[in-house]
PDB file of C-alpha atoms in Angstrom:
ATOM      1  CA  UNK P   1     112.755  92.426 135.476  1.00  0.00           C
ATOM      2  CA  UNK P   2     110.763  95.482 135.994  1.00  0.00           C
ATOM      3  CA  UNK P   3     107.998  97.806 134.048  1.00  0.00           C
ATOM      4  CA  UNK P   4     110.300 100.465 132.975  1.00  0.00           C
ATOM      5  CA  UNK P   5     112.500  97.167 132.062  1.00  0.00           C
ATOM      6  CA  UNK P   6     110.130  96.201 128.856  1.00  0.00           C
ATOM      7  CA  UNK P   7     107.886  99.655 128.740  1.00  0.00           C
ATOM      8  CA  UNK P   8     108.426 101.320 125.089  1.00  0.00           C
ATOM      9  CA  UNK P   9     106.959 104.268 123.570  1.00  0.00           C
ATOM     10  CA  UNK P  10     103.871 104.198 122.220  1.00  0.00           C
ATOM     11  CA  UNK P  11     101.823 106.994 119.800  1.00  0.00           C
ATOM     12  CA  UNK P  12      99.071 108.581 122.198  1.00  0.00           C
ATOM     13  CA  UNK P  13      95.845 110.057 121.515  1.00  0.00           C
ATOM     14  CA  UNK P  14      93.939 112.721 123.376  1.00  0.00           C
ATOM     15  CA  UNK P  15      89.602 113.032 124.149  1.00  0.00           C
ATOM     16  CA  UNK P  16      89.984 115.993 121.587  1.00  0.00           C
ATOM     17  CA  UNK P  17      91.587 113.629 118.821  1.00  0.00           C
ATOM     18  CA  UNK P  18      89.335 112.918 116.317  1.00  0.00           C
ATOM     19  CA  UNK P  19      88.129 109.104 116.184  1.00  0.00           C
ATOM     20  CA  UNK P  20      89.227 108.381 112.888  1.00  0.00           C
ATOM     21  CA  UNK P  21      92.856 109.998 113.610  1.00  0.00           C
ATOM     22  CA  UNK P  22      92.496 107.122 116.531  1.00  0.00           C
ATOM     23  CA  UNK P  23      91.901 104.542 114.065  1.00  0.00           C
ATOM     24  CA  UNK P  24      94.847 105.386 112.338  1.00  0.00           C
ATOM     25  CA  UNK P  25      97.277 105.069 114.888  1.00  0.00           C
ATOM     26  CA  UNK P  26      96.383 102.236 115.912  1.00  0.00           C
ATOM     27  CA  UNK P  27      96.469 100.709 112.778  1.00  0.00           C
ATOM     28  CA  UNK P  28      99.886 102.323 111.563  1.00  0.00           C
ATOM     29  CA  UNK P  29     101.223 101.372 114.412  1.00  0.00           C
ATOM     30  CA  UNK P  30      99.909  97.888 114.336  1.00  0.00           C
ATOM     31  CA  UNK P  31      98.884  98.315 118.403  1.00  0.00           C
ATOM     32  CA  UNK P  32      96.733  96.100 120.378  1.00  0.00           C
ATOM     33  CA  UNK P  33      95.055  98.918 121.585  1.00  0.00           C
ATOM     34  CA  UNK P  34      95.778 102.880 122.960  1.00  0.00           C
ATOM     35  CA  UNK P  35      96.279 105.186 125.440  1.00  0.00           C
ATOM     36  CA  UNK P  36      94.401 107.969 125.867  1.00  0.00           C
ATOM     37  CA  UNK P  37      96.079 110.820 128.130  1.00  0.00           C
ATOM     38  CA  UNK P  38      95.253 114.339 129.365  1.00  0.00           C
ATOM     39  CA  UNK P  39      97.017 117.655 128.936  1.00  0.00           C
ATOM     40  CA  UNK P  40      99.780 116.856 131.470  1.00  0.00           C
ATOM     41  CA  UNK P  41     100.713 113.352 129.991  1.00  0.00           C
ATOM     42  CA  UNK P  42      98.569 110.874 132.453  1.00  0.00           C
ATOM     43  CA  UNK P  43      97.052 108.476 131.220  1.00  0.00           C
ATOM     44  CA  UNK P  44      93.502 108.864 131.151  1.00  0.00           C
ATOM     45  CA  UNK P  45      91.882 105.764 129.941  1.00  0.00           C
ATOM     46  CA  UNK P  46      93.615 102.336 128.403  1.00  0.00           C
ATOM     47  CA  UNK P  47      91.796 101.480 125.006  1.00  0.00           C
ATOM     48  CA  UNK P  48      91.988  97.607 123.699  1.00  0.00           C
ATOM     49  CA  UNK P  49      91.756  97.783 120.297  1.00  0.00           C
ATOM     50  CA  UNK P  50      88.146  96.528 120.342  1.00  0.00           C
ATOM     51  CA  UNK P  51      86.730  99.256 122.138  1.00  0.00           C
ATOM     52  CA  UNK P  52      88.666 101.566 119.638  1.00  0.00           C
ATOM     53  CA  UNK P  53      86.544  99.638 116.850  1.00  0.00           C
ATOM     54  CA  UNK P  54      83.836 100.319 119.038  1.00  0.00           C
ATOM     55  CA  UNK P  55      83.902 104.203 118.434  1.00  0.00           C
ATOM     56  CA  UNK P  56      83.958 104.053 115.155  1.00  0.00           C
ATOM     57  CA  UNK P  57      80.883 101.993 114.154  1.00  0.00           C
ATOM     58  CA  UNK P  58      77.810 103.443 114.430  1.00  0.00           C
ATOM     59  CA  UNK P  59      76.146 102.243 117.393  1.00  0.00           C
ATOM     60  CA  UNK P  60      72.708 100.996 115.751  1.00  0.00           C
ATOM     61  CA  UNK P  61      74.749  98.442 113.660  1.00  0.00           C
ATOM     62  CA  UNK P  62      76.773  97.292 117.136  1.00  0.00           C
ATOM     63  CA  UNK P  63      73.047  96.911 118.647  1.00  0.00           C
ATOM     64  CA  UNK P  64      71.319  95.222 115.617  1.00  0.00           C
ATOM     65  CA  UNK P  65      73.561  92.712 113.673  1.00  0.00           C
ATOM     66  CA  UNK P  66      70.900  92.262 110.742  1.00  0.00           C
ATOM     67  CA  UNK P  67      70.796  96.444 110.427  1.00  0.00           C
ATOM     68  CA  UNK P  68      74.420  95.619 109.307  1.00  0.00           C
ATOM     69  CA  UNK P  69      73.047  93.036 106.897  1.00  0.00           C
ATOM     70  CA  UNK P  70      71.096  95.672 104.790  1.00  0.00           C
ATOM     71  CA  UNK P  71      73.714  97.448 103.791  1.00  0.00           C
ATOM     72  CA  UNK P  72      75.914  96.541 100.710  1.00  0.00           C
ATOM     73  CA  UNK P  73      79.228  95.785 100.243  1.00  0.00           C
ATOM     74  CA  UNK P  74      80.669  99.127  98.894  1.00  0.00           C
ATOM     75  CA  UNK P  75      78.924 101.026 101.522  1.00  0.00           C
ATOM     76  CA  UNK P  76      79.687  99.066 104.387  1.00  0.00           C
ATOM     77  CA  UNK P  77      83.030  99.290 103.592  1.00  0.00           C
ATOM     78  CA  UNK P  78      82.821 103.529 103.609  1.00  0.00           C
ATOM     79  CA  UNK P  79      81.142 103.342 107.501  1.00  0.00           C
ATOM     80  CA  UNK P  80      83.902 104.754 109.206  1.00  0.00           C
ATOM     81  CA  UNK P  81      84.656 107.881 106.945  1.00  0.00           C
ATOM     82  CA  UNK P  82      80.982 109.164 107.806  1.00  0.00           C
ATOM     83  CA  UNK P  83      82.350 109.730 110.984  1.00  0.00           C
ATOM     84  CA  UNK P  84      82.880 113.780 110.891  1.00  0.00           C
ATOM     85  CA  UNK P  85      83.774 115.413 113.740  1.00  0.00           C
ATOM     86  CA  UNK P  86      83.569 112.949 116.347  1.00  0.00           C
ATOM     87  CA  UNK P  87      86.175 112.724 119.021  1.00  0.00           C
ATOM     88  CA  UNK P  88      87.711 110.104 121.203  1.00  0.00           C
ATOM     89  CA  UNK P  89      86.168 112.374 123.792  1.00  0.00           C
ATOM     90  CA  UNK P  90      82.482 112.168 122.600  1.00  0.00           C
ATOM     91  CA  UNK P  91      82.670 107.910 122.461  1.00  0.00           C
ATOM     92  CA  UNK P  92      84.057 107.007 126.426  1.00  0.00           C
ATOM     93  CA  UNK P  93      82.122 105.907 128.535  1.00  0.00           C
ATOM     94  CA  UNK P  94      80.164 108.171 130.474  1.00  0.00           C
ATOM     95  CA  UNK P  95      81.074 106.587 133.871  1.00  0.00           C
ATOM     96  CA  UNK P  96      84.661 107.228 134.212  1.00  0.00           C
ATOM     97  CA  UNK P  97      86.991 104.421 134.442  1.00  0.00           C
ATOM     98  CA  UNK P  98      90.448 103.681 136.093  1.00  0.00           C
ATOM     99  CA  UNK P  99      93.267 103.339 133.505  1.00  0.00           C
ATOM    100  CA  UNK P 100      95.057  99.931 133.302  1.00  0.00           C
ATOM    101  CA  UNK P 101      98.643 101.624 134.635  1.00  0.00           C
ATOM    102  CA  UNK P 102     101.604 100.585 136.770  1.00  0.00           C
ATOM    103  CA  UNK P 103     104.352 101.998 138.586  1.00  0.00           C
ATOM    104  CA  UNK P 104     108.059 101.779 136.519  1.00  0.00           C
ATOM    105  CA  UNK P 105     108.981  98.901 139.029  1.00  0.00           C
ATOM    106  CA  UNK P 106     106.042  96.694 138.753  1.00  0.00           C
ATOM    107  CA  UNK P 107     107.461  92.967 138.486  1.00  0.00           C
ATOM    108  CA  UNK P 108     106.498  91.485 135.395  1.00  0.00           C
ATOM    109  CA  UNK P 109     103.817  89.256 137.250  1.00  0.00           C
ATOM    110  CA  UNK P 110     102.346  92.009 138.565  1.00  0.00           C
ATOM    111  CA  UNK P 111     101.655  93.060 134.936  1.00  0.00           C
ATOM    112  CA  UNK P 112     100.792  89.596 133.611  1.00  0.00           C
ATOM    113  CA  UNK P 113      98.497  89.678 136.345  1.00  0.00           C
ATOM    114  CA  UNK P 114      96.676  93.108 135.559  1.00  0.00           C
ATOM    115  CA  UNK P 115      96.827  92.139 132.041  1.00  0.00           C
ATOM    116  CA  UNK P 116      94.643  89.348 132.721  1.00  0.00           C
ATOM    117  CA  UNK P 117      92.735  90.156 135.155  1.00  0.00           C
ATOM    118  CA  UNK P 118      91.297  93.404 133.029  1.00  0.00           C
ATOM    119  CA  UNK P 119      91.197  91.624 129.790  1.00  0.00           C
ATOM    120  CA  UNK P 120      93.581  93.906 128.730  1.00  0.00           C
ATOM    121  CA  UNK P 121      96.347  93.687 125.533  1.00  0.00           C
ATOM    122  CA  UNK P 122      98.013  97.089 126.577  1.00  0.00           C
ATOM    123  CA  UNK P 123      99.187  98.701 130.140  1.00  0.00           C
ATOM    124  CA  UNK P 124     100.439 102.179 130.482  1.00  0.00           C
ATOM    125  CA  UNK P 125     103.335 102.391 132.736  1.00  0.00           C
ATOM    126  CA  UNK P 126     103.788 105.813 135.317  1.00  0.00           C
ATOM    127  CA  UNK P 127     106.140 107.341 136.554  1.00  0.00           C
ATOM    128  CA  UNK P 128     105.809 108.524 140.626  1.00  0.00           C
ATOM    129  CA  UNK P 129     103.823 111.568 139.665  1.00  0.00           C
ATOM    130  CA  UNK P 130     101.526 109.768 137.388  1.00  0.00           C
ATOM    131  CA  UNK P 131     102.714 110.826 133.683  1.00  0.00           C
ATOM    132  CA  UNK P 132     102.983 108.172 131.254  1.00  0.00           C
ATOM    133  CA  UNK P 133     106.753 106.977 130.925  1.00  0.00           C
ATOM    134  CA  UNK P 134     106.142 104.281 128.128  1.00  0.00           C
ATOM    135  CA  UNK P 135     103.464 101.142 127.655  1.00  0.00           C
ATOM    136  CA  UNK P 136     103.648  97.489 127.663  1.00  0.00           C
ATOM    137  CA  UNK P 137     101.835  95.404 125.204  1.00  0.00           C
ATOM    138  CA  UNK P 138     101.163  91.917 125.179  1.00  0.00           C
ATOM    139  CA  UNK P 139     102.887  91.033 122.840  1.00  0.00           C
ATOM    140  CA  UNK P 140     105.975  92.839 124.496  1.00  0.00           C
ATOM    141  CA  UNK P 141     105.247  90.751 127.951  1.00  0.00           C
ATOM    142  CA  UNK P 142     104.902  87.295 126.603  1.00  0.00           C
ATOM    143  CA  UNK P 143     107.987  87.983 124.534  1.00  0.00           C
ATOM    144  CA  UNK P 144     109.920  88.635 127.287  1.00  0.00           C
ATOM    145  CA  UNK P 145     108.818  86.219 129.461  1.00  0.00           C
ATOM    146  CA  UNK P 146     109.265  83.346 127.216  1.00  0.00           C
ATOM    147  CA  UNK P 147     112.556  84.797 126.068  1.00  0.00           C
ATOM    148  CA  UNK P 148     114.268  86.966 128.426  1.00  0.00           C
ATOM    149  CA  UNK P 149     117.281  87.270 126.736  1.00  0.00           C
ATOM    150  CA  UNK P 150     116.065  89.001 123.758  1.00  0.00           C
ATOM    151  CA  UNK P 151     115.588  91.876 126.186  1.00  0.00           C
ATOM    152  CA  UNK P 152     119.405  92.821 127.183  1.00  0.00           C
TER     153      UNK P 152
END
């Protein structure tokens, strides 16, 4: 089996999404993580679904755990609406980073591998020219690895 074998669409986000619009999709969609892509459909940057977290609490309580311990219950439950106008953009990192992708005919080992190797729950699979032809979750790879014949 191949990439484009297993690959499925996935809900995208762009830098000029809003965080909390990021949030959202990845919850609705109950994904491990998400792509972020550019104008022209290439995928710019692979999220895991931590790092998403990441961008939407505030970066003093990430830094000091008891800061997080002074705020109450009903308030620290609100955190993430306070976060206005930020974008998806505004939170990656400032050194740019390769995007976990392969090519449509990537084995499946070769996307185990990458998978592991990166820590990562979620691989964007390209077509020749780069522009995102569907994703592979982890959940998607084990499943058909341990079961191949769910897939046909």
């Amino acid at each position: 089996m191949q990439a484009r074998d297993i690959a499925v669409q996935l809900p995208t986000v762009t830098v000029h999404d809003p965080v909390a619009k990021a949030v959202r999709v990845m919850a609705m969609g109950g994904l491990p993580g998400l792509i972020v892509v550019d104008d022209k459909s290439r995928p710019r940057m692979v999220l895991p679904g931590t790092q998403v977290l990441r961008m939407a609490v505030p970066g003093a309580f990430q830094e000091d755990p008891a800061l997080a311990r002074t705020i109450d219950e009903a308030h620290a439950d609100l955190f993430w609406q306070a976060l206005g106008g930020l974008t998806v953009g505004d939170c990656l990192p400032r050194q740019q980073v390769a995007p976990v992708t392969v090519k449509l005919e990537a084995t499946l080992l070769e996307v185990a591998a990458l998978m592991a190797r990166l820590r990562s729950p979620l691989v964007a699979v390209v077509d020749r020219t780069g522009e995102l032809a569907g994703a592979i979750t982890l959940g998607r790879l084990l499943t058909s690895l341990a079961m191949p014949d769910l897939d046909d």
